[in-house]
Short mmCIF file of C-alpha atoms and ligand atoms in Angstrom, two decimals:
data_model
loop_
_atom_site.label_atom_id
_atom_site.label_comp_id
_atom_site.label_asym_id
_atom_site.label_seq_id
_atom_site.Cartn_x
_atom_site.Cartn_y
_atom_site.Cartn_z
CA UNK X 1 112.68 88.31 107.90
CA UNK X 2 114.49 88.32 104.61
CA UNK X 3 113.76 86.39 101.29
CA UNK X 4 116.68 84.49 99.71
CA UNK X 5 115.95 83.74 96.61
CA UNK X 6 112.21 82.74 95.26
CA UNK X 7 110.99 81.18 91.82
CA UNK X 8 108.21 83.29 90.76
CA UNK X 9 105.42 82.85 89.47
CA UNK X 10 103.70 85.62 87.23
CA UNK X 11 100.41 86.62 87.55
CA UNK X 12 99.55 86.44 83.74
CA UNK X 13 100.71 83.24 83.72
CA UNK X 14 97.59 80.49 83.37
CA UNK X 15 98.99 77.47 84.86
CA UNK X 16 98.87 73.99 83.00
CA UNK X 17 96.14 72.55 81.94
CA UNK X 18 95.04 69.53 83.93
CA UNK X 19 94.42 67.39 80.83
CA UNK X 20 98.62 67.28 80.78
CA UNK X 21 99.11 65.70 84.29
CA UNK X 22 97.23 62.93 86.41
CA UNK X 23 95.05 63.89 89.09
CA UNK X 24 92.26 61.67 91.00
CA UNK X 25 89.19 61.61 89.09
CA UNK X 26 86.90 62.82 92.09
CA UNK X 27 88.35 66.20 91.92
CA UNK X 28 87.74 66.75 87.68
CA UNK X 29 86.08 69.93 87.14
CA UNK X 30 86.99 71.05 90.81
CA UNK X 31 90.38 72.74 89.57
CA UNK X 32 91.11 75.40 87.32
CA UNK X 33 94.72 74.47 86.35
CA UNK X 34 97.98 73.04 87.88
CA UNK X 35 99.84 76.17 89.11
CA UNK X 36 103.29 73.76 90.38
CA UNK X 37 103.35 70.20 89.35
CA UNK X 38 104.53 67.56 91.87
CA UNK X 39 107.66 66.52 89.89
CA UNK X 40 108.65 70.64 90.08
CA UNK X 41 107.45 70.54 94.05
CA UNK X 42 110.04 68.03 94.83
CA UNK X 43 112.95 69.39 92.51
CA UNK X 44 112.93 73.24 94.60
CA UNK X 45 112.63 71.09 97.73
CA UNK X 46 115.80 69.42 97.22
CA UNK X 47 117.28 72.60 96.36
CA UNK X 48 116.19 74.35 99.28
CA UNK X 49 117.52 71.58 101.17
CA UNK X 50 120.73 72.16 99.93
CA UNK X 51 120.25 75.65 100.90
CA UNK X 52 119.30 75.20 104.67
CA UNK X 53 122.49 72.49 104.39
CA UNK X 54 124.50 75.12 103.52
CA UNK X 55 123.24 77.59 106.31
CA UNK X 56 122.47 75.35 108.97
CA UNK X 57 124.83 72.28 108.35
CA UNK X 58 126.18 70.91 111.51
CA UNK X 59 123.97 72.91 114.25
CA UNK X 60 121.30 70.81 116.05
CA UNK X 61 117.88 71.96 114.33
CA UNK X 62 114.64 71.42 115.97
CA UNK X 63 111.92 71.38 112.72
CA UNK X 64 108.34 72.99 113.68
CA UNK X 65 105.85 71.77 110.94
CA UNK X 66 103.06 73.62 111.02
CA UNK X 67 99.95 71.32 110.54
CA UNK X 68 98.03 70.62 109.03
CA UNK X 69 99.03 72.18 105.73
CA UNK X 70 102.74 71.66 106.27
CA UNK X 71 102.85 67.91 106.53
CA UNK X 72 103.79 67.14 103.17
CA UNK X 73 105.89 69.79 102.15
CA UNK X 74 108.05 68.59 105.93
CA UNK X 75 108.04 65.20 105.44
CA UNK X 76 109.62 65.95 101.93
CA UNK X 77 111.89 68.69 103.38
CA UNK X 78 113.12 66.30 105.84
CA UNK X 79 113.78 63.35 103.32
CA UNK X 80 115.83 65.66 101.28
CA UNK X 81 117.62 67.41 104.35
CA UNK X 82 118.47 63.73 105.61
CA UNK X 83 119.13 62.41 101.79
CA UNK X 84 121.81 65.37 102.16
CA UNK X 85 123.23 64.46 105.72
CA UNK X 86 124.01 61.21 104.55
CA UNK X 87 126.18 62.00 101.37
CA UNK X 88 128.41 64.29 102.90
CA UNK X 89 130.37 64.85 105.65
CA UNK X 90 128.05 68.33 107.17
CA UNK X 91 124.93 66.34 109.12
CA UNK X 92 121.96 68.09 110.69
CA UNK X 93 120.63 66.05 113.51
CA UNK X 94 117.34 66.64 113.28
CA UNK X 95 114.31 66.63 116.00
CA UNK X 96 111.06 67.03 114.09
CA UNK X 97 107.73 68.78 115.94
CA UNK X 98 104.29 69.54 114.91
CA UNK X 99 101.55 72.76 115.90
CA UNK X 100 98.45 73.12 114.64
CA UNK X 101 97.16 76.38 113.22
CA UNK X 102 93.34 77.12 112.00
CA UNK X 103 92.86 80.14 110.46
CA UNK X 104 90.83 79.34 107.51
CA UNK X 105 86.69 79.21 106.50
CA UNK X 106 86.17 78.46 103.11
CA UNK X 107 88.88 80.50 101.01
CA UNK X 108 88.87 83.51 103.47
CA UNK X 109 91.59 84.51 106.32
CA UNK X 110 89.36 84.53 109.90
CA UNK X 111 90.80 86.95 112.27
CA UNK X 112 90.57 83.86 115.21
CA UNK X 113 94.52 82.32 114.52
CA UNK X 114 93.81 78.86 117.33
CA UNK X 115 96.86 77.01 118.17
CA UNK X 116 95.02 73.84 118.03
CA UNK X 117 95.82 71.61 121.62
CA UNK X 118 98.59 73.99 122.10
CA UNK X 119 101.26 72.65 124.02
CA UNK X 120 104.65 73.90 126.16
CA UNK X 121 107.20 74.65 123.42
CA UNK X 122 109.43 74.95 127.06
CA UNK X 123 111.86 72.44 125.29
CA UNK X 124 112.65 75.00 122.49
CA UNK X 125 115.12 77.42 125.05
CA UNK X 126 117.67 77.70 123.54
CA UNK X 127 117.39 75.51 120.24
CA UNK X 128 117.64 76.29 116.55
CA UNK X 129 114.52 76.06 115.36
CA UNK X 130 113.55 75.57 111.65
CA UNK X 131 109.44 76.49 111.12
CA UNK X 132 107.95 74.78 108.01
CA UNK X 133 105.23 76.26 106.83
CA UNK X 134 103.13 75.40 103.18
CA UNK X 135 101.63 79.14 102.66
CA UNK X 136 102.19 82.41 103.47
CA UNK X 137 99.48 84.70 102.46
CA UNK X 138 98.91 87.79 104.07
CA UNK X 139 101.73 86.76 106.70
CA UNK X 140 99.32 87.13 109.66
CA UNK X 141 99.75 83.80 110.88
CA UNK X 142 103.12 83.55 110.72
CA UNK X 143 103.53 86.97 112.62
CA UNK X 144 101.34 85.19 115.33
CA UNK X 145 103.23 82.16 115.15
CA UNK X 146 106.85 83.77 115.28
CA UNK X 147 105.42 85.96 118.32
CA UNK X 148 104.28 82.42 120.07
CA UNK X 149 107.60 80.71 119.48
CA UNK X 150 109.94 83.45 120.28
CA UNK X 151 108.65 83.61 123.64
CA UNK X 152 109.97 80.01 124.61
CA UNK X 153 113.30 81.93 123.81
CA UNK X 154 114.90 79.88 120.87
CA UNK X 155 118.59 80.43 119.99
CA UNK X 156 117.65 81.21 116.64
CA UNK X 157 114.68 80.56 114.24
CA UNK X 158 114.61 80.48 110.50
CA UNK X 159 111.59 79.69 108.22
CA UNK X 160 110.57 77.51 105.22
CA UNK X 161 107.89 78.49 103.58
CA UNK X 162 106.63 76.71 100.04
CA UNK X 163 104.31 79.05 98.86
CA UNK X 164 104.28 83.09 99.29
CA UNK X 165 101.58 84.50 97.89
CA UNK X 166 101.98 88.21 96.52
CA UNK X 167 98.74 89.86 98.62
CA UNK X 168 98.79 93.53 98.70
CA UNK X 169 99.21 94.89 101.78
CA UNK X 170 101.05 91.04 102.97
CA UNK X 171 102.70 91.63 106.31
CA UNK X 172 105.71 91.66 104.62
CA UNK X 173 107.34 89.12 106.49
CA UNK X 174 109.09 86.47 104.31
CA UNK X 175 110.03 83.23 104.89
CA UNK X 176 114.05 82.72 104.73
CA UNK X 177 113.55 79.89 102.75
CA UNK X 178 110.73 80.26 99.64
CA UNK X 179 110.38 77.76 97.13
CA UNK X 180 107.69 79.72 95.09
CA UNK X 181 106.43 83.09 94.96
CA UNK X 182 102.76 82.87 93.15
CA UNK X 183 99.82 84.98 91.81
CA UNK X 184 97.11 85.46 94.90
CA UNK X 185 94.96 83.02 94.11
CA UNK X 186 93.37 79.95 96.30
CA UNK X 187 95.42 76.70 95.62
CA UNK X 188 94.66 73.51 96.90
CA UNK X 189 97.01 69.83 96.94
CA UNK X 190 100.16 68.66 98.09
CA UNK X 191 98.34 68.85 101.55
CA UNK X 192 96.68 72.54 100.94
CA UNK X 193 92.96 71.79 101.71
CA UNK X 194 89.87 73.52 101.16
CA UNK X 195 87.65 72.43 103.75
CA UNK X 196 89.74 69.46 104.17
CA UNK X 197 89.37 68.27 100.36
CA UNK X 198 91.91 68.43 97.94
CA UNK X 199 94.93 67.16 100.60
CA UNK X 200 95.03 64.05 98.35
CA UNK X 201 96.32 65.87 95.29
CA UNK X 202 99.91 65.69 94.42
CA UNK X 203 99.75 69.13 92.11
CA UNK X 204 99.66 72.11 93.28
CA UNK X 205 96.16 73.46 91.74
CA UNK X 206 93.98 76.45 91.59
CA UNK X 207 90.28 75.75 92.66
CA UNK X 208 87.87 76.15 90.27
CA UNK X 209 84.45 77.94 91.41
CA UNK X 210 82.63 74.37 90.95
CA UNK X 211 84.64 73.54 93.49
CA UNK X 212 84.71 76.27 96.17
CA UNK X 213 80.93 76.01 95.88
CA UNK X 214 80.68 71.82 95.97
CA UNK X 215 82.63 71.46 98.98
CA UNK X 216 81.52 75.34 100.47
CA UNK X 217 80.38 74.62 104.30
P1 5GP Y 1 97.96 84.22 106.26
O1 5GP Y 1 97.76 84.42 107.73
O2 5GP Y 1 99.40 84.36 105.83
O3 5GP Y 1 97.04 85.05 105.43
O4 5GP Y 1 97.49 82.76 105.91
C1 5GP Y 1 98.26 81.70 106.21
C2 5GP Y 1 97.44 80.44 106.36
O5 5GP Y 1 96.26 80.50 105.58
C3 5GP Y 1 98.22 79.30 105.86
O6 5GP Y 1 98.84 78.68 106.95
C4 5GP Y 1 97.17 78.43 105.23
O7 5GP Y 1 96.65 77.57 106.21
C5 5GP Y 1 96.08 79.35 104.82
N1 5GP Y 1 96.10 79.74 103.40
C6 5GP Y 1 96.43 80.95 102.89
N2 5GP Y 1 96.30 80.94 101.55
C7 5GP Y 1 95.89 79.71 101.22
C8 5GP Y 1 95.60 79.08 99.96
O8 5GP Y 1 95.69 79.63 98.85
N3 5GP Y 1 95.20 77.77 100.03
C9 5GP Y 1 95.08 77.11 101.19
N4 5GP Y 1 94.68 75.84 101.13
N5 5GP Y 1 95.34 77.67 102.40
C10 5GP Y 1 95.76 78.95 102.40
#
């Protein structure tokens, strides 16, 4: 896998602070900062839109968002992609899928990757197949993942991934699309949960250790 082009994000750099942006009042003093605001989110989606246009513009794509995670950052991808299809004379007929993925306790990787209710990817022989993915941290899951979708034999497979986090020692296998490249830190919103709080944040936020520990299970 090879990285395009990625806007990173530093590791010195200490976000915005969350008294600049709305945010639902249930979550206040469960975030540290705003790492990507939602108005910046959408912008580098439409761009990497644009991209995959560019690349994959007139071949049949079958999109694999990978849930639960992935949902917004697809169903923004999508709009965009389609947004695109419609203004020019390059389409992408698009078939959209889901597979779940749980890989997460708290903030820590578990070495148990489930395919939650996994089911035959048979269809897939064959196709072009576009995986959107929020995160990529350590790049274990989406080692698994590729491994799992490979063997239904796909024409070709590319993948969109949001977020890369630098980790040392990261599998080192990189989305072909990346719309950010950020500091290792846990982030929560724009569907990233912890627990299954925070998916109702539009920002892209660090948690704050109030709020690992308040929603801890
Ligand atoms: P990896 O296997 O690359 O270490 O982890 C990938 C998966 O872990 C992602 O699909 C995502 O579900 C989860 N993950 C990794 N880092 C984060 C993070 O900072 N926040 C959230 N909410 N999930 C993460």
């Amino acid at each position: 896998c090879i990285s395009l082009l990625s806007s990173q994000i530093s590791d010195d750099w200490p976000g915005y602070s969350l008294d600049l942006f709305s945010y639902p009042a249930h979550y206040s003093g469960d975030l540290d900062c705003v790492i990507v605001p939602h108005g910046v989110i959408m912008d580098r989606t439409e761009r990497l839109a644009r991209n995959i246009m560019d690349d994959l513009g007139d071949h049949d794509i079958v999109v694999l968002c990978v849930l639960k995670g992935g949902y917004q950052f697809c169903a923004d991808l999508v709009d965009r992609i389609k947004a695109l299809s419609c203004n020019s004379n390059r389409t992408i007929p698009m078939r959209v899928h889901f597979i779940r993925l749980k890989s997460y306790l708290n903030d820590q990787s578990t070495e148990d990757l489930h395919i939650v209710g996994a089911e035959d990817l048979s269809f897939l022989a064959g196709k072009n197949v576009l995986i959107v993915e929020a995160i990529v941290g350590t790049g274990k899951t989406m080692k698994t993942l590729l491994k799992h979708v490979e063997s239904f034999r796909p024409k070709m497979i590319k993948v969109a991934g949001l977020l890369v986090k630098r980790v040392p020692h990261s599998s080192a296998c990189l989305p072909d699309y990346i719309g950010f490249e950020i500091p290792d830190r846990f982030v929560v919103g724009y569907a990233l949960d912890y627990n299954e709080y925070f998916r109702d944040l539009n920002h892209i936020c660090v948690i704050s250790e109030n709020g690992k520990t308040k929603y801890k299970i």
